[in-house]
Coordinates of N, CA and C in Angstrom, one line a residue:
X1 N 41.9 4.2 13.2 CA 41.4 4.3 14.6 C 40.1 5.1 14.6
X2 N 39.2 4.6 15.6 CA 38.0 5.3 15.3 C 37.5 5.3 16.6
X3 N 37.0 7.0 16.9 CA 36.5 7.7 18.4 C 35.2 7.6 18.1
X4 N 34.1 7.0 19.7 CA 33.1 6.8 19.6 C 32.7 7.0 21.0
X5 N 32.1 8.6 20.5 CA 31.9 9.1 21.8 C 30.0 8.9 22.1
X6 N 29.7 8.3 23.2 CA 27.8 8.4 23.1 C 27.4 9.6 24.6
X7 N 26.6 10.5 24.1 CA 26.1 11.3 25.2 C 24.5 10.9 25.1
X8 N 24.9 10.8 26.9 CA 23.6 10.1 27.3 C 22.9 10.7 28.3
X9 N 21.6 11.4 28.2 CA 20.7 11.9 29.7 C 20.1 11.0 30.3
X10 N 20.8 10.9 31.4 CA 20.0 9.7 32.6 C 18.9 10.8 33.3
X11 N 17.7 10.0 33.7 CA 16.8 10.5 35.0 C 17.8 10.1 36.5
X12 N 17.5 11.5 36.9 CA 18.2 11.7 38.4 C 18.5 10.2 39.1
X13 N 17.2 10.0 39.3 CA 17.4 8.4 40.1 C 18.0 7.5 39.6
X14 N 18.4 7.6 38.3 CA 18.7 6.2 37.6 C 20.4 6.4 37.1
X15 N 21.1 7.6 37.9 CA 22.5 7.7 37.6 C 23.4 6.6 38.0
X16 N 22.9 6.4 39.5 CA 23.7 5.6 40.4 C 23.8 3.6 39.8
X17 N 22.3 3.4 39.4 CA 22.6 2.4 38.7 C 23.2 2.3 37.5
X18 N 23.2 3.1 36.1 CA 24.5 3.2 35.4 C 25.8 3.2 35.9
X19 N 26.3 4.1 37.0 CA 27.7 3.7 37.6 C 27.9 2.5 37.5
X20 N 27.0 1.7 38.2 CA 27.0 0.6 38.4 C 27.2 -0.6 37.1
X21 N 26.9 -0.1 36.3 CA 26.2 -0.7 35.2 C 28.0 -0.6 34.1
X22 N 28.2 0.8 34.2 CA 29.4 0.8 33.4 C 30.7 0.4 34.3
X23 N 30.8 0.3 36.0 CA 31.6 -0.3 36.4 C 32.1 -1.5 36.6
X24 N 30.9 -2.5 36.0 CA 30.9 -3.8 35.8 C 31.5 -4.1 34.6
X25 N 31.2 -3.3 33.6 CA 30.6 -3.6 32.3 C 32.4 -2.9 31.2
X26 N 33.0 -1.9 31.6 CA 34.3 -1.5 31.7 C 35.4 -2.7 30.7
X27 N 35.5 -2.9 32.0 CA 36.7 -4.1 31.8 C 36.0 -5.0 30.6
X28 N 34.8 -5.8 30.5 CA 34.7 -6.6 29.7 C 34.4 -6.0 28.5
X29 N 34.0 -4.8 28.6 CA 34.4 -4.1 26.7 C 35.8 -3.5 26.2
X30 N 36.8 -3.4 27.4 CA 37.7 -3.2 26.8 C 38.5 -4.5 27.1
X31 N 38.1 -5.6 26.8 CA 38.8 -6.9 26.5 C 38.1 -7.2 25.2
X32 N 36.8 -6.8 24.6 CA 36.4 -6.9 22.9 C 37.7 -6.8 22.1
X33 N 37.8 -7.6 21.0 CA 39.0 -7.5 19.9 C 38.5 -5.9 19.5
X34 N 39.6 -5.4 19.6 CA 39.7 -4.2 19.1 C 39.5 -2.9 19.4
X35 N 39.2 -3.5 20.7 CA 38.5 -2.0 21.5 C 40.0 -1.4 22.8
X36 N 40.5 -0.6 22.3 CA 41.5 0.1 23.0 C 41.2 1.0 24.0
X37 N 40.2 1.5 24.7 CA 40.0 1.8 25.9 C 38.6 2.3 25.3
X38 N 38.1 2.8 27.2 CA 36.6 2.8 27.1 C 36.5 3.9 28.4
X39 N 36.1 5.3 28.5 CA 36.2 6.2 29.5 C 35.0 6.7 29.7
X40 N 34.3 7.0 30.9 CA 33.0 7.7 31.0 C 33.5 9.0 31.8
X41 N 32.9 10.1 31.3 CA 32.7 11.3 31.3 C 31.7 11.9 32.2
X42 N 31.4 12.9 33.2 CA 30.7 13.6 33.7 C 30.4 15.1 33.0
X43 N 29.2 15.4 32.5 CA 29.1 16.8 31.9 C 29.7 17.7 33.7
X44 N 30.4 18.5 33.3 CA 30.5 19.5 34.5 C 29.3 20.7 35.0
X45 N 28.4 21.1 34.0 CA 27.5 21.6 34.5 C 25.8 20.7 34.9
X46 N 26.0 19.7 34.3 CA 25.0 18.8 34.8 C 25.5 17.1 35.0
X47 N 25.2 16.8 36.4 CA 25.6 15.7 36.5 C 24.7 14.2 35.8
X48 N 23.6 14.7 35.5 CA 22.9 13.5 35.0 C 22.7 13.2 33.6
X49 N 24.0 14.0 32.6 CA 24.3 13.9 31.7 C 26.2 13.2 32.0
X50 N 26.0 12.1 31.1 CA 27.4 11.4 30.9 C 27.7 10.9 29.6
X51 N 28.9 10.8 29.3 CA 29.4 10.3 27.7 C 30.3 9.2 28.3
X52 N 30.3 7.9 26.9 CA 31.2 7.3 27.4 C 32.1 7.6 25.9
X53 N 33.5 7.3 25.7 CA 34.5 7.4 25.3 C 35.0 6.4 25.2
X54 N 34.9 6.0 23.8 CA 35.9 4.9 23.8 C 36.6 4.8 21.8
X55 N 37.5 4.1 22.1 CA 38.9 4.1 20.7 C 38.4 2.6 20.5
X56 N 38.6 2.7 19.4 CA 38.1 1.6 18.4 C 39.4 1.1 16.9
X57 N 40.3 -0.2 16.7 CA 40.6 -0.2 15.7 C 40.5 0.2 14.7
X58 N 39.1 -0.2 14.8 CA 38.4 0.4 13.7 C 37.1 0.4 13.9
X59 N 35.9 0.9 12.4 CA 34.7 0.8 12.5 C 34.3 -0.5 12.4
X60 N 34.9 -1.6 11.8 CA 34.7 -3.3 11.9 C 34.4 -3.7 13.4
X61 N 35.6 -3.6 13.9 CA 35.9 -3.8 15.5 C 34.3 -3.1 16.5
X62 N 34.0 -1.8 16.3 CA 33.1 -1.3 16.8 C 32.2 -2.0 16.8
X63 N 31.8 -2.0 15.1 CA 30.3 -2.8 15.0 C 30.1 -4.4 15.2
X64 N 31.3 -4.6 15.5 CA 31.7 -6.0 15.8 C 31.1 -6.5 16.9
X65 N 31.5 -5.3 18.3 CA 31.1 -5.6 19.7 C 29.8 -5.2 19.5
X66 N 29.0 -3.9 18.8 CA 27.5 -4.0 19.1 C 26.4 -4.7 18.8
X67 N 27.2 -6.2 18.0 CA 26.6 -7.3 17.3 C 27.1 -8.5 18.4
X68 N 27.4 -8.0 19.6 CA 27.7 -9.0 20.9 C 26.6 -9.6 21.8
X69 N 27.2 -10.6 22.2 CA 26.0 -10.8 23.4 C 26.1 -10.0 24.4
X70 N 27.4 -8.9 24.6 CA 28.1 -7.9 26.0 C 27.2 -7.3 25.6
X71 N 27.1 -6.5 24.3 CA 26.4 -5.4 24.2 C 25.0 -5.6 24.0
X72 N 24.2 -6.4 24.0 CA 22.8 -7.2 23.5 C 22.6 -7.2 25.5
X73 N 23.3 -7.4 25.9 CA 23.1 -7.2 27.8 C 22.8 -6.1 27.9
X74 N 24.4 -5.0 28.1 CA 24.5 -3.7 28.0 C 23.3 -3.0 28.2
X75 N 23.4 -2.6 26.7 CA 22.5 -1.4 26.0 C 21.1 -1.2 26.5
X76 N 20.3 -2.4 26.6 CA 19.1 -2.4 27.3 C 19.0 -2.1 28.4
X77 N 19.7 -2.5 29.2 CA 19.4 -2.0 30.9 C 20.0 -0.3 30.7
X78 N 20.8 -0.4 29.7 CA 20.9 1.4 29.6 C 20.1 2.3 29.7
X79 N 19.7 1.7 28.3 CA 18.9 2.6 27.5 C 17.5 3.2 28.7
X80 N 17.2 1.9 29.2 CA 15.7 1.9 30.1 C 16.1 3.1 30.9
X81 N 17.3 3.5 31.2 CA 17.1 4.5 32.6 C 17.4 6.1 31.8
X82 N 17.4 6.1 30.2 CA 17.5 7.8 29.8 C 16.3 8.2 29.9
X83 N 17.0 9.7 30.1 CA 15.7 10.7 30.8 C 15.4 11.1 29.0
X84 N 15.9 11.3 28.0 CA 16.3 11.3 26.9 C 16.6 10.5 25.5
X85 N 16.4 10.1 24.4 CA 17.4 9.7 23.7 C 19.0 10.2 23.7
X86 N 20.0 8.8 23.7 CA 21.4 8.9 23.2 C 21.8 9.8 22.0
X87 N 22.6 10.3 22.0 CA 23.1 11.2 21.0 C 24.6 9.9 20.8
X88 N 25.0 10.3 19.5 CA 26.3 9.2 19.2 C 26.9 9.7 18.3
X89 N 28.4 10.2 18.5 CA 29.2 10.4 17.4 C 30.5 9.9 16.8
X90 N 30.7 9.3 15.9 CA 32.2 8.7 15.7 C 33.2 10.0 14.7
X91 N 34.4 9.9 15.4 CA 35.5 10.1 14.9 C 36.6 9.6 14.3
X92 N 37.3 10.2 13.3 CA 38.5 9.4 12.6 C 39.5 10.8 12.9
X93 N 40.9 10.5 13.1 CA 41.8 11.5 12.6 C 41.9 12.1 11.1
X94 N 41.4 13.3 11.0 CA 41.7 13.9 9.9 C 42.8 14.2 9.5
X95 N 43.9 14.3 10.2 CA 45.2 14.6 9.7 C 46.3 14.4 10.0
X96 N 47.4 14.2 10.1 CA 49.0 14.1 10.5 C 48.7 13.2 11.5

């Protein structure tokens, strides 16, 4: 199983259309083979920082959907509205 968290700074104005953007967009990434849920996050001391969260079969599965046409949609209209570059981290369970 593999955790793949992305923290993202949006410009103020451009939060409301990501809502928008991952409320659409939700459901049809977690119907990708292999993708076991998909959660967006609010930083609590700044709202125009958000992470999404999502579990992955595996690293196959992952890199699988970012070689999609979902994600080839996605990412660009994302990307255009950071106030910032994405930061991206994956996780594995280390133990028991």
């Amino acid at each position: 199983m593999l955790i793949r968290i992305v923290r993202m700074r949006f410009r103020p104005e451009a939060v409301p259309a990501f809502l928008d953007i991952f409320a659409a967009s939700q459901p049809k990434i977690e119907a990708q083979p292999g993708c076991r849920s998909v959660r967006l996050w609010r930083d609590s001391a700044d709202p125009c920082i958000l992470a999404t969260y999502s579990i992955w079969e595996s690293e196959a599965a992952l890199n699988a959907y970012r070689r999609s046409e979902l994600f080839g949609a996605v990412w660009p209209r994302t990307k255009a509205l950071f106030a910032e570059p994405a930061q991206t981290f994956s996780f594995e369970e280390a133990a028991g």
